[in-house]
Coordinates of C-alpha atoms in Angstrom, one line a residue:
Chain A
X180 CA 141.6 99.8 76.6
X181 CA 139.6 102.2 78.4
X182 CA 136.5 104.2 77.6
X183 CA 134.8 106.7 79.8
X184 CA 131.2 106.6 80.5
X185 CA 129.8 110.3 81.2
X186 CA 128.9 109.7 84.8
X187 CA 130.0 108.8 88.4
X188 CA 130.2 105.7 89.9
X189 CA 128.7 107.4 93.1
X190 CA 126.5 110.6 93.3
X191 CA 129.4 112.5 95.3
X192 CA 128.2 115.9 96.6
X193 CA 128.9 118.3 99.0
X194 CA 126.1 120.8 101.4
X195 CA 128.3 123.6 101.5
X196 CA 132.4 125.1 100.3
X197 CA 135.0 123.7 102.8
X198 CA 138.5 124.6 101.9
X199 CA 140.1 123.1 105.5
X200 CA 138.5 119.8 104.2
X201 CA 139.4 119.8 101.0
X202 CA 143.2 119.9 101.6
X203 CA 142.9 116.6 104.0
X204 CA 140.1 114.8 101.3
X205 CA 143.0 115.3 98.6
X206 CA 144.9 112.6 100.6
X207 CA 142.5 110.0 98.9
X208 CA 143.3 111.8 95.3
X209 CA 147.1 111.2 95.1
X210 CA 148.1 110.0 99.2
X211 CA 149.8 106.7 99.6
X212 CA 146.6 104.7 100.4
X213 CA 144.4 106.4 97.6
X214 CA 142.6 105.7 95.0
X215 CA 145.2 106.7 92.2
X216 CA 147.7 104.7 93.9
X217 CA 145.3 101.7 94.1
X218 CA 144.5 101.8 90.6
X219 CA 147.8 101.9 89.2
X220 CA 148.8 99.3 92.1
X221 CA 146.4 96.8 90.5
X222 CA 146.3 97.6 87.0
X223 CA 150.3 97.3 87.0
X224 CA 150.2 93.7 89.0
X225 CA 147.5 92.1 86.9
X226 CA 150.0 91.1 84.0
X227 CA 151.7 88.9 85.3
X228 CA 149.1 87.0 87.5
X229 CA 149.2 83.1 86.7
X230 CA 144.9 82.6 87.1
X231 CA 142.2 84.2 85.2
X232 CA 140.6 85.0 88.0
X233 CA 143.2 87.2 89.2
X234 CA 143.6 89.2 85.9
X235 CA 140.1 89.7 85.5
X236 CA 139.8 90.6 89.3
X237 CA 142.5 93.2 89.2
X238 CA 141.7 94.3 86.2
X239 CA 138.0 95.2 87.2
X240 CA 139.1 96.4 90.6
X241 CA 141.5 98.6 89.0
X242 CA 139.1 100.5 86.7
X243 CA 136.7 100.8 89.6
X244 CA 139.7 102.6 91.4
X245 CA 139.6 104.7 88.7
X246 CA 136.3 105.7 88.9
X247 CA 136.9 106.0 92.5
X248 CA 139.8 109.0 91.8
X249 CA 137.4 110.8 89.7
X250 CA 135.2 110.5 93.1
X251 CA 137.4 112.9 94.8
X252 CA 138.2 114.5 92.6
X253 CA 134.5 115.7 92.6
X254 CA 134.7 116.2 96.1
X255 CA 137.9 118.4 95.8
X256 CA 136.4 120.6 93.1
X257 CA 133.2 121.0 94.7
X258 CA 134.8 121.9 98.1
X259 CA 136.9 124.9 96.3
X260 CA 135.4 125.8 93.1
X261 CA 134.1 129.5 93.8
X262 CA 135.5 130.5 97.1
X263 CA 137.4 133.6 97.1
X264 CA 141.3 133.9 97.6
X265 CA 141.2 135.6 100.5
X266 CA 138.7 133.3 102.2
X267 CA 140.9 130.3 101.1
X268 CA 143.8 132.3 102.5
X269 CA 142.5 131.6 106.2
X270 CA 142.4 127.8 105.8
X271 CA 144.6 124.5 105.3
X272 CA 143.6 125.0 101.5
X273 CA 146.0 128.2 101.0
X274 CA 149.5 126.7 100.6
X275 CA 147.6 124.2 97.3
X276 CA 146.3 127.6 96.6
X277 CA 149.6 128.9 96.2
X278 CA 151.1 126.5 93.7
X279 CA 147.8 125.6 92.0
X280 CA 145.0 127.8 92.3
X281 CA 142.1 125.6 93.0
X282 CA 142.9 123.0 90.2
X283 CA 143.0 119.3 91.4
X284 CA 146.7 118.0 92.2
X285 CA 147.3 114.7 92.9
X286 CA 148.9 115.2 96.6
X287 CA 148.7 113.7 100.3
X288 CA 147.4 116.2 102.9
X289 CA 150.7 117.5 103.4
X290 CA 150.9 118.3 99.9
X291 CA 153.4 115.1 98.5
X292 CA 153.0 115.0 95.0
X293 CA 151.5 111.5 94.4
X294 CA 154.4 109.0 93.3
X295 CA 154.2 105.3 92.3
X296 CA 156.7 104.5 95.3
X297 CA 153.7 104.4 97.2
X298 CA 152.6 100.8 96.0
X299 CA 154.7 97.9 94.7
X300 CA 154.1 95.2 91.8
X301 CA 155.6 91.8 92.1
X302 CA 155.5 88.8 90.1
X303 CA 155.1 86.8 93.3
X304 CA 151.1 86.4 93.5
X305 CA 151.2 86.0 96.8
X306 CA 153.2 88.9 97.6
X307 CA 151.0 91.0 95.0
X308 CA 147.7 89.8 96.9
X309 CA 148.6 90.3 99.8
X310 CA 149.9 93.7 99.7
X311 CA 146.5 94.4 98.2
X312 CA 144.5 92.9 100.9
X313 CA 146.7 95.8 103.1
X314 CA 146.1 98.6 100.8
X315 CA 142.7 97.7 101.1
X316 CA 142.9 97.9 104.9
X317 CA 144.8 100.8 104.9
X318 CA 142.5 103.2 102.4
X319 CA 139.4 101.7 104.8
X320 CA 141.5 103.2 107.9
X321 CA 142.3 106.6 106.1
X322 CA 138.2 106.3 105.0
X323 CA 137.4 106.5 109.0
X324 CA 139.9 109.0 109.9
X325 CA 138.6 111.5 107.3
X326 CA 135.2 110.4 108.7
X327 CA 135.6 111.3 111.8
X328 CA 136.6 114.9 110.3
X329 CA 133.5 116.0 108.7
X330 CA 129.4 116.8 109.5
X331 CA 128.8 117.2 106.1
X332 CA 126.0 114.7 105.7
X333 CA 126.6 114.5 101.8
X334 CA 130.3 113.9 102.2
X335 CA 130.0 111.1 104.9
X336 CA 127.4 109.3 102.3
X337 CA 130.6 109.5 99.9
X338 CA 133.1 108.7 102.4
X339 CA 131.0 106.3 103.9
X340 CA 130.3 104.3 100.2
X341 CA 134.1 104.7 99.1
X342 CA 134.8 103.0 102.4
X343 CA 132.3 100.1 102.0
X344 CA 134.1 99.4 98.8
X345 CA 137.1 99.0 100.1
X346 CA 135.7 95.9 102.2
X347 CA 133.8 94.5 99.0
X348 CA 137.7 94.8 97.6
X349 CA 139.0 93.1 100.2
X350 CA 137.0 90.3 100.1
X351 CA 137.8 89.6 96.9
X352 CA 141.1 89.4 96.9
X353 CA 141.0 87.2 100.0
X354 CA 139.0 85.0 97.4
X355 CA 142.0 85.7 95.0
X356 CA 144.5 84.2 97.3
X357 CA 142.7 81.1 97.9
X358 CA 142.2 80.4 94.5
X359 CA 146.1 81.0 94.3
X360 CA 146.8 78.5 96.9
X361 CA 144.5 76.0 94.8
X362 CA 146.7 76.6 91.9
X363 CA 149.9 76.3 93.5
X364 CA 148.6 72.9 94.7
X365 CA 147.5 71.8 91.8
X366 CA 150.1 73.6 89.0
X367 CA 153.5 74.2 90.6
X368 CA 155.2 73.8 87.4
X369 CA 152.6 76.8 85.9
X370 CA 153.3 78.7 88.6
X371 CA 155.6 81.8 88.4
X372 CA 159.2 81.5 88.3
X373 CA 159.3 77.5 87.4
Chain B
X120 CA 129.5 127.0 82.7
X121 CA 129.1 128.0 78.9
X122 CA 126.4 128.6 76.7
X123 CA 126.1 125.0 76.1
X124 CA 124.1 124.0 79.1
X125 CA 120.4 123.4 78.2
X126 CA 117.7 122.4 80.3
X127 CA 117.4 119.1 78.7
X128 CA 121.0 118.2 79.4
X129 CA 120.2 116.0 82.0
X130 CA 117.3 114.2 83.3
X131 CA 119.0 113.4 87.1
X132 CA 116.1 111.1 87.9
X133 CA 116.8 108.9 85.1
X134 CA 120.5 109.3 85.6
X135 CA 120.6 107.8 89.1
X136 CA 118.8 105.2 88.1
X137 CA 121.5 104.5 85.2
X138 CA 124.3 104.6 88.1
X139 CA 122.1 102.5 90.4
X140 CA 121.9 100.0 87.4
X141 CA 125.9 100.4 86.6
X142 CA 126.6 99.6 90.1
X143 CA 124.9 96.2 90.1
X144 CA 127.0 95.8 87.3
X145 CA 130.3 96.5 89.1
X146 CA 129.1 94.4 92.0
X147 CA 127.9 91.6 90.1
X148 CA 131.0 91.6 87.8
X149 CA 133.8 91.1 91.0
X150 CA 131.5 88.3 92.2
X151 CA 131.4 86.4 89.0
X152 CA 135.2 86.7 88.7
X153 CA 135.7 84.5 91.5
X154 CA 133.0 82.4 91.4
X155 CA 132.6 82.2 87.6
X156 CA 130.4 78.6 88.0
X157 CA 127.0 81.3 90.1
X158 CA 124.8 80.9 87.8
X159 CA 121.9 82.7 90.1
X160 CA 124.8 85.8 89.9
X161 CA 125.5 85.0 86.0
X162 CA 120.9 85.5 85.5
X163 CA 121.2 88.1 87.6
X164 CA 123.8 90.1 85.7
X165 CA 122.1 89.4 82.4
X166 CA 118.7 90.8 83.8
X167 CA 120.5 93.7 85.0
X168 CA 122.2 94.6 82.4
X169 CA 119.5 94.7 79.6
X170 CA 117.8 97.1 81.9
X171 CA 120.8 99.1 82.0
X172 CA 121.0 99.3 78.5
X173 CA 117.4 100.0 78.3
X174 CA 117.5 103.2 80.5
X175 CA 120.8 104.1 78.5
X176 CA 119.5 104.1 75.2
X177 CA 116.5 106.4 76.7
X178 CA 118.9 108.6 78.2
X179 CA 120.8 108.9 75.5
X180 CA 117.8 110.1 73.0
X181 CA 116.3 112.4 75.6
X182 CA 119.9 114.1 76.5
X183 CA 122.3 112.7 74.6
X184 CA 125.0 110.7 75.4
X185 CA 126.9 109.2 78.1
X186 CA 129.0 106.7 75.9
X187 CA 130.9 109.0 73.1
X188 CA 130.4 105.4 70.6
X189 CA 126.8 106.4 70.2
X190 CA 125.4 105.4 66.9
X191 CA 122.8 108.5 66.7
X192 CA 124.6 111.4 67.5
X193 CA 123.0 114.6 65.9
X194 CA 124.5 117.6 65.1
X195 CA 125.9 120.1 66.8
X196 CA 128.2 117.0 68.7
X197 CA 126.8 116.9 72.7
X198 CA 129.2 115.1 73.6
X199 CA 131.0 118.0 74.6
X200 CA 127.6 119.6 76.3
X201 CA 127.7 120.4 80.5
X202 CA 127.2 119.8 82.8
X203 CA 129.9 117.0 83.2
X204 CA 129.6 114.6 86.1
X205 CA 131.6 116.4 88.6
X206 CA 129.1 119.4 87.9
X207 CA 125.9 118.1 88.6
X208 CA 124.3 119.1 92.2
X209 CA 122.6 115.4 92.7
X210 CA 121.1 116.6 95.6
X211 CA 118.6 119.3 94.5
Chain C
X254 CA 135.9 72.0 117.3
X255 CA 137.9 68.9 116.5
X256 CA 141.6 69.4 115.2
X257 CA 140.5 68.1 112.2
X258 CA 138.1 70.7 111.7
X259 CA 140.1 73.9 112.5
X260 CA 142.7 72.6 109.0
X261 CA 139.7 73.8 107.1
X262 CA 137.8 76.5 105.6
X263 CA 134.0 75.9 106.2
X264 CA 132.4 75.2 103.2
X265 CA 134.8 75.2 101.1
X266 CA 136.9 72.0 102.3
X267 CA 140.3 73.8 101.7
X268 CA 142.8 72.6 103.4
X269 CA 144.6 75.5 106.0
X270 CA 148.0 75.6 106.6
X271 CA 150.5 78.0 108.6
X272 CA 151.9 80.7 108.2
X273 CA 148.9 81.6 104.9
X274 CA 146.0 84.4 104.8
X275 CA 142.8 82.7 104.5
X276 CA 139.2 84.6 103.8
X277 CA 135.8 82.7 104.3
X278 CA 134.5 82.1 101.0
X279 CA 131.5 83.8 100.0
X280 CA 128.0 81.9 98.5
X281 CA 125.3 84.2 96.9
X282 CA 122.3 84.3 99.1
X283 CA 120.3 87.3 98.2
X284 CA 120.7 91.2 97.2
X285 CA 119.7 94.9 97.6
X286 CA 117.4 96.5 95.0
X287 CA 119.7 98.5 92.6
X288 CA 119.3 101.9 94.0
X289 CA 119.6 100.6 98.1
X290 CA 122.9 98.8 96.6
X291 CA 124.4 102.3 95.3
X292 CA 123.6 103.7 98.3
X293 CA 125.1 101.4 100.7
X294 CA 127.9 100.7 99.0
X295 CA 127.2 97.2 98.0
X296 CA 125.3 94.8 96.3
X297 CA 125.3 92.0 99.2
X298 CA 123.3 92.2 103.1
X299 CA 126.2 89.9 103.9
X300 CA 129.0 92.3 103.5
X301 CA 127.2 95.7 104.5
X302 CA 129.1 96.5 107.5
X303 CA 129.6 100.4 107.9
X304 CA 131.5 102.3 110.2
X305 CA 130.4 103.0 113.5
X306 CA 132.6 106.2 114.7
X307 CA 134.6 105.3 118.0
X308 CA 134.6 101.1 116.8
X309 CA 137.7 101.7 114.4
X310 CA 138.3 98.3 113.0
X311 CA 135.9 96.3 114.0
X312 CA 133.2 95.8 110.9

């Protein structure tokens, strides 16, 4: 089960309102490589995983993902709560505007709802792993392309931790897949499908 | 924000501490899951987390509380109380 | 380095084959005080490697 703890993995501010910035941070709320699509991407695999290791791994990294959408989420709110309509009007914020006001949406920065297409869930390990040590890469590419986006010296701390932990993820997982390849070695009749 | 914002809701100091203590945690929790045998990580998760639980308990009597399974909540229920995490200006 | 050599994983003596994804396994040397950890993102020296704009990729 899950329980919330009343605070933020990160200390996620902002300096100052930024609608135009808002609509492309939302991409890391409910995009393809973001962090609600991570967290549902692990914590649907972990079932199903023939090691320990692995179920406690995605498990953990999955919760941390978690924490991770309420992270932009933050970012989101902050960087719209209290502007005016007819400043958001003038910006990239206006057509989220339209349909939601200035509520958080899970969307890419095209406006996309969020949908579970975006990641996949196999009982092949391997396959699993290894399509998380992508979506690892991926959300660390999306990470430097909203960095290169924004001066806001409190949103590139934020961007700049979220990104960091997609490397720490990564690792792991690479760790994952080795101990995976240890186990087929050793267990091929344990292992998935036999 | 409501009437149910007080000035002792949140002591930020001590908060980041907490978070700075929690993230250990997290970090310290993804390395033992693959190498469950570190026992230099396994002492250093232990010491971290009895001083997380220290600064939580303190928090948690100065400003009430951050887990809702909190064995001395008074009344009226804070659980409820603002500012919630997404609120706080951590940079002031 | 001997063809030997290049079948394994330093340090871990796992044997490397074809065609599989292989990351260097990670020891525990040391660690950031709690608050430098938050702030960098993680708890390890090691694996600090932040992005430097115009070096996409390489970390």
């Amino acid at each position: 089960m899950w329980e919330y703890v009343k605070f933020l993995e990160f200390p996620a501010d902002v300096t100052r309102k930024d609608p135009d910035l808002a609509a492309l941070i939302v991409t890391q709320f409910g995009g393809p490589d973001g962090e609600l699509s991570a967290s549902l991407r692990y914590l649907s695999q972990m079932y199903t995983m023939p090691i320990p290791e692995a179920k406690a791994t995605l498990n953990n990294i999955g919760t941390e993902e978690l924490a991770h959408f309420e992270i932009i989420g933050t970012l989101v709110y902050k960087l719209v709560s209290g502007v005016p309509a007819d400043v958001i009007k003038q910006t990239r914020f206006a057509p989220h505007y339209a349909k939601w006001g200035r509520a958080n949406f899970p969307e890419d920065s095209s406006g996309n709802p969020f949908m579970s297409a975006f990641f996949a869930s196999h009982e092949d390990p391997i396959a699993s792993i290894t399509e998380d040590l992508a979506a690892e890469q991926k959300a660390r590419a999306v990470y430097e392309y909203l960095l290169d986006m924004t001066d806001d010296p409190a949103i590139i701390d934020t961007l700049a931790f979220l990104r960091q932990r997609e490397i720490i993820h990564f690792q792991r997982f690479g760790e994952i897949l080795n101990l995976l390849y240890d186990f087929q070695e050793k267990h091929p009749d344990k292992y998935p499908g036999f | 924000m409501t009437g149910r914002k007080r000035p002792d809701s949140i002591n930020l100091p001590l908060l980041l501490d907490i978070m700075a203590h929690n993230f250990v945690n997290v970090e310290a929790v993804l390395f033992l899951n693959t190498h469950p045998d570190c026992q230099e990580m396994l002492e250093l998760h232990n010491r971290n987390a009895e001083r997380y639980h220290r600064l939580v308990d303190e928090y948690q009597k100065k400003c009430g509380p951050l887990y809702s399974n909190y064995p001395d909540a008074t009344s009226p229920w804070r659980w409820i109380n603002e500012p919630w995490p997404w609120e706080i200006n951590y940079r002031r | 380095m001997s063809e030997k050599e290049s079948q394994m994983i330093p340090e871990t003596g796992r044997r490397m084959r074809l065609a599989h994804a292989y990351i260097p396994w990670q020891h525990f040397k040391n660690s950031y005080p709690p608050a430098e950890a938050l702030r960098r993102g993680t708890l390890f020296p090691e694996l600090y490697m932040p992005y430097r704009p115009g070096r996409r990729g390489y970390y």
